Tab-separated table of C-alpha atoms in Angstrom:
chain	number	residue	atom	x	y	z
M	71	UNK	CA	-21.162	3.567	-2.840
M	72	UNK	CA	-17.659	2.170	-1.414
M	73	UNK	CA	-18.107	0.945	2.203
M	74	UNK	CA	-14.845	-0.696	2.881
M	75	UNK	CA	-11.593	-0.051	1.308
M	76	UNK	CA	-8.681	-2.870	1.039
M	77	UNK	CA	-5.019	-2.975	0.203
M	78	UNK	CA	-4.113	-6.082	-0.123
M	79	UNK	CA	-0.071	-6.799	0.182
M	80	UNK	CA	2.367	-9.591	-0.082
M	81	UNK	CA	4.919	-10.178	1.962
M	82	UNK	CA	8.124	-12.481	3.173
M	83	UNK	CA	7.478	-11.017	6.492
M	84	UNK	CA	6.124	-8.405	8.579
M	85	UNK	CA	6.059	-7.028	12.026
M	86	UNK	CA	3.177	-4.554	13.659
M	87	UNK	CA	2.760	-3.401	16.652
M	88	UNK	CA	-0.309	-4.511	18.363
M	89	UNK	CA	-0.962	-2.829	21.976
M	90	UNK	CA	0.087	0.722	22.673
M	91	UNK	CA	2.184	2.086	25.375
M	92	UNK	CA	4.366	-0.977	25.173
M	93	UNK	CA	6.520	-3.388	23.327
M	94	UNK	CA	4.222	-6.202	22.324
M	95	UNK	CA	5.450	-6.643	18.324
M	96	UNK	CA	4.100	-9.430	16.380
M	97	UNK	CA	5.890	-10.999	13.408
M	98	UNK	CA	4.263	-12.742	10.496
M	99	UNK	CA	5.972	-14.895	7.792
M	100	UNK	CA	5.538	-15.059	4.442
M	101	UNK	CA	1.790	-14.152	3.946
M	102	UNK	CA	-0.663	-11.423	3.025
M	103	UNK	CA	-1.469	-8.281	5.099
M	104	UNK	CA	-4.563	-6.505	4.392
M	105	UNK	CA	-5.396	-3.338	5.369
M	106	UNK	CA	-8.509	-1.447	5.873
M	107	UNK	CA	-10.540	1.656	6.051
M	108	UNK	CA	-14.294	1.931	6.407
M	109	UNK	CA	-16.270	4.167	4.496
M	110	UNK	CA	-19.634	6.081	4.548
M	111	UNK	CA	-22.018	3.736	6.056
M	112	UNK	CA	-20.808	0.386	5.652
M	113	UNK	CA	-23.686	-1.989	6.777
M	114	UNK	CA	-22.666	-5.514	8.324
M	115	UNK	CA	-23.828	-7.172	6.097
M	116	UNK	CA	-20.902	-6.370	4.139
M	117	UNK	CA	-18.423	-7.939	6.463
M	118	UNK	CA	-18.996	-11.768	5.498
M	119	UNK	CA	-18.330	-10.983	1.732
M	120	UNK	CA	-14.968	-8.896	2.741
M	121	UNK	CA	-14.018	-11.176	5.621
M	122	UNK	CA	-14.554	-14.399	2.359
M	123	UNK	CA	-12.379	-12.205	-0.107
M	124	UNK	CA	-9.326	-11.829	2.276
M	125	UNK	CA	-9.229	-15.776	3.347
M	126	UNK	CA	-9.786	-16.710	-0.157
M	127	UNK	CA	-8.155	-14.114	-3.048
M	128	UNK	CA	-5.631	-15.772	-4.743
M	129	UNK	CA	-2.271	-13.782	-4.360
M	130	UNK	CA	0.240	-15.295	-2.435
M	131	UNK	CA	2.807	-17.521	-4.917
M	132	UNK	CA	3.616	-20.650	-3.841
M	133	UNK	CA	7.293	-21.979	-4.506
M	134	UNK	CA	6.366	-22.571	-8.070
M	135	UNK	CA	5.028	-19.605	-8.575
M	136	UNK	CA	1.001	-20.507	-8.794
M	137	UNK	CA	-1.216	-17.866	-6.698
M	138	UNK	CA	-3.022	-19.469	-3.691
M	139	UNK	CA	-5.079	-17.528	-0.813
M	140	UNK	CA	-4.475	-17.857	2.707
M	141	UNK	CA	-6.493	-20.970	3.532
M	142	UNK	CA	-5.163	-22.699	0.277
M	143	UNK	CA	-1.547	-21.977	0.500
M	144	UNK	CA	-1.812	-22.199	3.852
M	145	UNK	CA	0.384	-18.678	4.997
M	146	UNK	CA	0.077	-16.051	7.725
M	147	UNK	CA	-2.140	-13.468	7.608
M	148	UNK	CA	-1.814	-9.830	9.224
M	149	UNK	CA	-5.063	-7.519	9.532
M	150	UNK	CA	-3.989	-3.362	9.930
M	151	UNK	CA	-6.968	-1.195	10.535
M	152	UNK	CA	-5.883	1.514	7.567
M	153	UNK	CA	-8.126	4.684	8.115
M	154	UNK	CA	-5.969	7.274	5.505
M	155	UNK	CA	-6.865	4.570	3.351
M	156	UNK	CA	-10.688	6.093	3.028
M	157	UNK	CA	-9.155	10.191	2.784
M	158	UNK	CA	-9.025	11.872	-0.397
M	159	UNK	CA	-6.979	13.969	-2.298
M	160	UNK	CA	-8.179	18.071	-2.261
M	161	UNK	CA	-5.371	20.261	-3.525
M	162	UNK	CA	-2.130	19.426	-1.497
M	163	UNK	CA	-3.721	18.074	1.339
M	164	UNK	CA	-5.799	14.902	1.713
M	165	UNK	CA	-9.729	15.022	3.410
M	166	UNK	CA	-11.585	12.304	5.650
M	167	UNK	CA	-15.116	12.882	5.191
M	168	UNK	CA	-15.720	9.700	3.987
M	169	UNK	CA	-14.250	7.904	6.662
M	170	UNK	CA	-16.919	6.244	9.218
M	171	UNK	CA	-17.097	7.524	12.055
M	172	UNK	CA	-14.398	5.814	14.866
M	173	UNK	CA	-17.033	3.876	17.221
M	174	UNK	CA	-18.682	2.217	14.278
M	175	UNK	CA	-15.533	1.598	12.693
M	176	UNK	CA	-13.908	-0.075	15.454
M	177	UNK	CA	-16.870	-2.314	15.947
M	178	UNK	CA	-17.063	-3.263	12.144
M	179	UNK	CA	-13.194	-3.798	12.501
M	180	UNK	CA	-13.385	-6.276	14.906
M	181	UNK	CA	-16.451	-7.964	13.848
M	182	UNK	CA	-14.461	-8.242	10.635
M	183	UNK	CA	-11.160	-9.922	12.710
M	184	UNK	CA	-13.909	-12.421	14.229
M	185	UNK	CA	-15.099	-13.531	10.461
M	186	UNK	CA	-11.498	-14.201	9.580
M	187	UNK	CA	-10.477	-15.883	12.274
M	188	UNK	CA	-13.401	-18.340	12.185
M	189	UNK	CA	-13.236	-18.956	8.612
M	190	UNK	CA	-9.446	-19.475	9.164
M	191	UNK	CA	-10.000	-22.038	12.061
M	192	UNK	CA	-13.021	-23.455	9.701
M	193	UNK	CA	-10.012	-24.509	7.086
M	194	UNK	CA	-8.256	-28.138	8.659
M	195	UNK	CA	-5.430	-26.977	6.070
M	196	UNK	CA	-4.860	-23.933	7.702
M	197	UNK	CA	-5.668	-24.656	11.479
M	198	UNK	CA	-3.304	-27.503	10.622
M	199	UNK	CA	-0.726	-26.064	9.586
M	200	UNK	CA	1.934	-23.742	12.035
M	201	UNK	CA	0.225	-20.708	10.680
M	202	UNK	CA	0.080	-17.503	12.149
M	203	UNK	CA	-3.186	-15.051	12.410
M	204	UNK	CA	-2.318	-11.411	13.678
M	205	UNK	CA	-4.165	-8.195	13.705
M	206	UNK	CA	-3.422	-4.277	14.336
M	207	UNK	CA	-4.912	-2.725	17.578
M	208	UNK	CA	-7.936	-0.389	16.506
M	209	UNK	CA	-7.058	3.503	17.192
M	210	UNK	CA	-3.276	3.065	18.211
M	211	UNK	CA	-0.465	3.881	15.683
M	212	UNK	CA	0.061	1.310	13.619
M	213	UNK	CA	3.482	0.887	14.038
M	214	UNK	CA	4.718	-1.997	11.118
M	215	UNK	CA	7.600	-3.132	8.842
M	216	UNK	CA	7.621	-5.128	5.958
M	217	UNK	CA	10.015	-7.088	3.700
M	218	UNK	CA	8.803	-8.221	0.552
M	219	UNK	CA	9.689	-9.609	-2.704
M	220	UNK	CA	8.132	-7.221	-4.304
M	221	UNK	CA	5.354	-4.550	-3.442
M	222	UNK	CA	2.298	-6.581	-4.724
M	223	UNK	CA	-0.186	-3.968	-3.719
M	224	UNK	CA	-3.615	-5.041	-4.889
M	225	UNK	CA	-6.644	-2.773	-4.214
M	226	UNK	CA	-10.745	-3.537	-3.902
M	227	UNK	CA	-13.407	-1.040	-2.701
M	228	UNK	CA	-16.478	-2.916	-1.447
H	723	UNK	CA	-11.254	7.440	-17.203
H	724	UNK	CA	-8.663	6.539	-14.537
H	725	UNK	CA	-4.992	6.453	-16.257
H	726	UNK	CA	-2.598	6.220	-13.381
H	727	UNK	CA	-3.309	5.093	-9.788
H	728	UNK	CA	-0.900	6.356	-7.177
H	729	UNK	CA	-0.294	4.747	-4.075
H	730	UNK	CA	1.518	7.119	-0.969
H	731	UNK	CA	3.466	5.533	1.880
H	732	UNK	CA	5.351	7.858	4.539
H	733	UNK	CA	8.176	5.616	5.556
H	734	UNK	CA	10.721	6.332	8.063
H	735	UNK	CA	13.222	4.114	5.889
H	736	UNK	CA	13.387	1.837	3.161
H	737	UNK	CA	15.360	-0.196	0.948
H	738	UNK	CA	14.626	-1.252	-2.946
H	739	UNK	CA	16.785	-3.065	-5.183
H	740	UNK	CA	17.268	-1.211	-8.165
H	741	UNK	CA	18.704	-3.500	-10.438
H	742	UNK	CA	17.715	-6.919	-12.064
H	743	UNK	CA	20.992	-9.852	-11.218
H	744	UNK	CA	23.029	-7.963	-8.802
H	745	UNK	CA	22.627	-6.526	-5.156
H	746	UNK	CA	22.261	-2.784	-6.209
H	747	UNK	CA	20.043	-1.610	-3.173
H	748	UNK	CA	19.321	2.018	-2.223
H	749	UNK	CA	18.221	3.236	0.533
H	750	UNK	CA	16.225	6.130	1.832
H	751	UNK	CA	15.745	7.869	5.223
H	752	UNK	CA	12.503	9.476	6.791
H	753	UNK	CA	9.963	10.522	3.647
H	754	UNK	CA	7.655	9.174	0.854
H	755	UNK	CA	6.954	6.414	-0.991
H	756	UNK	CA	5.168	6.724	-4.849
H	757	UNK	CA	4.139	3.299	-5.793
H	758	UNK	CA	2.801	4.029	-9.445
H	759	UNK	CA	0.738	2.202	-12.188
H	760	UNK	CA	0.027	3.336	-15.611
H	761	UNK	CA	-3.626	1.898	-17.035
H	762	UNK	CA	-5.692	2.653	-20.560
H	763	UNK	CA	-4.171	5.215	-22.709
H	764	UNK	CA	-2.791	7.091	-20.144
H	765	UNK	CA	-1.678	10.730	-21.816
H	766	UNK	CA	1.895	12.316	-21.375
H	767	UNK	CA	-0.135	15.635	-20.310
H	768	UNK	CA	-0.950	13.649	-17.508
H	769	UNK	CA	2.113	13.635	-16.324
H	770	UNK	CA	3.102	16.960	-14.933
H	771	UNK	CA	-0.061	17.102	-12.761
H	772	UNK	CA	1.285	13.800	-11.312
H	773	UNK	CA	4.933	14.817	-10.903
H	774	UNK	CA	3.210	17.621	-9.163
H	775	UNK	CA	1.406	15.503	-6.802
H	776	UNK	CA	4.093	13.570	-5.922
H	777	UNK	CA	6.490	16.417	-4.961
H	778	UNK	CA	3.912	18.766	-3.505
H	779	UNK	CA	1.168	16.898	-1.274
H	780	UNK	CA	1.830	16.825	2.355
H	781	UNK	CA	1.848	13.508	3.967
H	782	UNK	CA	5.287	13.489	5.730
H	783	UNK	CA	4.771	14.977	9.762
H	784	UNK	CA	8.096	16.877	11.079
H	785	UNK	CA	8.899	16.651	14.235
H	786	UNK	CA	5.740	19.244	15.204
H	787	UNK	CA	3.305	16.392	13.793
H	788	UNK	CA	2.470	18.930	11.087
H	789	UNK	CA	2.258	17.296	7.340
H	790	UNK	CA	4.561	18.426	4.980
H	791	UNK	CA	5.434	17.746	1.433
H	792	UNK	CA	8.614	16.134	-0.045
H	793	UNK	CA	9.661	19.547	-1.065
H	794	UNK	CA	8.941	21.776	1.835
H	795	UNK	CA	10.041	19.204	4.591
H	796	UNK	CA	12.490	18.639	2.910
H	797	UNK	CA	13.265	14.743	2.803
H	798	UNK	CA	13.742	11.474	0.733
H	799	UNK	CA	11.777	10.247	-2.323
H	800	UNK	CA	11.208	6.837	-3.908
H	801	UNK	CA	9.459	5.803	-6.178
H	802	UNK	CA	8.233	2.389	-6.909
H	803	UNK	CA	6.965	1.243	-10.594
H	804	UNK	CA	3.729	-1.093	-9.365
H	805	UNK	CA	1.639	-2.877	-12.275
H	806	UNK	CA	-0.108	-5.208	-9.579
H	807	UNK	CA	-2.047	-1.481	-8.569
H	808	UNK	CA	-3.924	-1.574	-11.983
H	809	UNK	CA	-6.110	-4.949	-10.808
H	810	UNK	CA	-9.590	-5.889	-10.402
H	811	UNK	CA	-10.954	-7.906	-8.645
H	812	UNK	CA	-12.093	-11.018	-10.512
H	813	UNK	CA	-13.756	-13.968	-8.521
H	814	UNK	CA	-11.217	-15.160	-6.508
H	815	UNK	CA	-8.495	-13.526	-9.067
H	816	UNK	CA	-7.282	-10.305	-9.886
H	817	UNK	CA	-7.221	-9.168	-13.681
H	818	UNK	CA	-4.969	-6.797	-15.447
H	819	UNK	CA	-6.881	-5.843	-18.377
H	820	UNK	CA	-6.598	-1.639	-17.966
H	821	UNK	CA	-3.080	-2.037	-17.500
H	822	UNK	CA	-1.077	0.163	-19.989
H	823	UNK	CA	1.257	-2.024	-22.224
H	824	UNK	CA	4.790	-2.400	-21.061
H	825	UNK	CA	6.491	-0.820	-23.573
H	826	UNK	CA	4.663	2.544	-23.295
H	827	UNK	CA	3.604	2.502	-19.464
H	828	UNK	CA	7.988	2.345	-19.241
H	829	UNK	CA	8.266	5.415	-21.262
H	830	UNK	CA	5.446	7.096	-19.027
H	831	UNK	CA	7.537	5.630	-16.105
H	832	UNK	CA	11.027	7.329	-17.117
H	833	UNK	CA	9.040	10.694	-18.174
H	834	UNK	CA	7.794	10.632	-14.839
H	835	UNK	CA	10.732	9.777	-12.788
H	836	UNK	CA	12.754	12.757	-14.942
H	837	UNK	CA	9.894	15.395	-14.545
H	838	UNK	CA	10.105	14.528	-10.745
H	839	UNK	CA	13.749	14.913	-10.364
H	840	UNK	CA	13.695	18.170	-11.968
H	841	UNK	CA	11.020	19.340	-9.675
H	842	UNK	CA	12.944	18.715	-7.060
H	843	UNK	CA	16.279	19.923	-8.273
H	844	UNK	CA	14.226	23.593	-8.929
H	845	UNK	CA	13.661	23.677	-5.635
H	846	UNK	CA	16.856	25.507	-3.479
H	847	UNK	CA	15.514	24.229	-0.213
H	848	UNK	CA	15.185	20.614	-1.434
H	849	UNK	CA	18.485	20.137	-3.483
H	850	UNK	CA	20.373	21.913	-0.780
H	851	UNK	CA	19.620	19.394	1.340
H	852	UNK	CA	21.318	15.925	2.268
H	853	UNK	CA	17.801	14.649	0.831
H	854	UNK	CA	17.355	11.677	-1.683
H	855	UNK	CA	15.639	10.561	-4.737
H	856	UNK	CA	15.629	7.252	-6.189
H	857	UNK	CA	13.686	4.704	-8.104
H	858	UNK	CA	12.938	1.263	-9.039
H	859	UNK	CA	13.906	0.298	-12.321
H	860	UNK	CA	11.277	-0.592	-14.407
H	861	UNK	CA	10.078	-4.305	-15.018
H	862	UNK	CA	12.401	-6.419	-12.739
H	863	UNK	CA	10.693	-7.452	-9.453
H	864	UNK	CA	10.787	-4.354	-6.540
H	865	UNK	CA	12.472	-6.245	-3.938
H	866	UNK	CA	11.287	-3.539	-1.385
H	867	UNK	CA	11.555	-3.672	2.874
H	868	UNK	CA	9.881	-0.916	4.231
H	869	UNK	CA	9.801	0.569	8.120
H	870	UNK	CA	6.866	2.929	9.247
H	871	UNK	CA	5.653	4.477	12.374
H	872	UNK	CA	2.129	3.452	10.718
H	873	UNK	CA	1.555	2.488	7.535
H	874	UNK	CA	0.184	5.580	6.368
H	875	UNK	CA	-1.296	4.499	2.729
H	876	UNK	CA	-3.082	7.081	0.897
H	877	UNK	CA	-4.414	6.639	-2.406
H	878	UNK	CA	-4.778	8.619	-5.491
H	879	UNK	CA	-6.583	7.803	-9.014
H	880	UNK	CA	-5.371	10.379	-11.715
């Protein structure tokens, strides 16, 4: 059963932002933002496996073109807590019942932020390197742009 | 068997180039965003169902915060051809193996983007509007900048 759903996107850069009720906007470079919805009941010990897959899929191209993850490349990475993400289609209108519920979700979500950034900090290429590590404020609207150089939407349920 | 996965984005504006070696860019307003890909033998009577979808599920909020379709808002359209949606997750790598070929998943594309046009042009309140539709043009990269009051993904496997 799907605990976790991803979208994984590439971009040139990006801007969320990240507290509510005020202006506080931060801006990414090129990188990959991932977004996310928990499921059903997504169990911790899920997290580690999801938190590996974002620092290390292979996506973002390099100038010539080869796909390298995050910690590889190194790039910036932007996490948005995505719950539509989980809803489904009936008729016209889309449903949530799959969604976990928002306490449990907000604690997996930043659980989840904690993995990355460790892993992240684990990687002397990437702590090295001017870098950038963001992430979306759980239960505010995510307010974001994007410019890309192309959509590069890729999607894995967990 | 999945044979198109549909990916929904409520923008309030965005820009795509439409055209391979020039600076062709449109540009939409407030409304939706169809990023579309084609996989196994996906069948023309497919099609209409999806065209329906696109025009008629309500994802965009007016001004009252209630959700409204493309049609019945009325507002802007765009749609976004998207092979990278067909993936799975492979190691470290994403695979493409249930992608349609390119040859016929282009001819699905340009049924598609027709049937959708002519669903909106049916419809007096959306035609009669300053609304838009465009489209990225198959098979050159969708150089695509998006702006959203929340990213607002939903997901649909056909």
């Amino acid at each position: 059963m799907t605990c976790a759903r991803v979208l994984f996107q590439c971009c040139t850069s990006a801007q969320l932002l990240v507290e509510h009720g005020c202006s506080d906007k931060v801006n990414i470079g090129k990188g990959l933002i991932v977004y996310i919805a928990f499921l059903n009941e997504c169990p911790d010990s899920k997290l580690s496996k999801i938190a590996d897959t974002i620092c290390s899929v292979k996506l973002v191209a390099n100038d010539d073109g080869i796909l390298q993850s995050v910690v590889d490349y190194p790039c910036d990475l932007l996490i948005v807590p995505q719950y539509c993400l989980g809803g489904k289609l009936k008729g016209k209108c889309f449903q949530y019942h799959g969604a976990l519920d928002k306490q449990k979700s907000e604690t997996l979500y930043s659980s989840l932020v904690a993995l990355c950034k460790s892993k992240l900090e684990e990687s002397e290429k990437w702590s090295g390197s001017p870098t950038k590590f963001y992430y979306g404020t759980y239960g505010i609207r995510q307010i974001l742009s994007t410019a890309t150089s192309g959509p590069f939407f890729h999607f894995v349920d967990f």
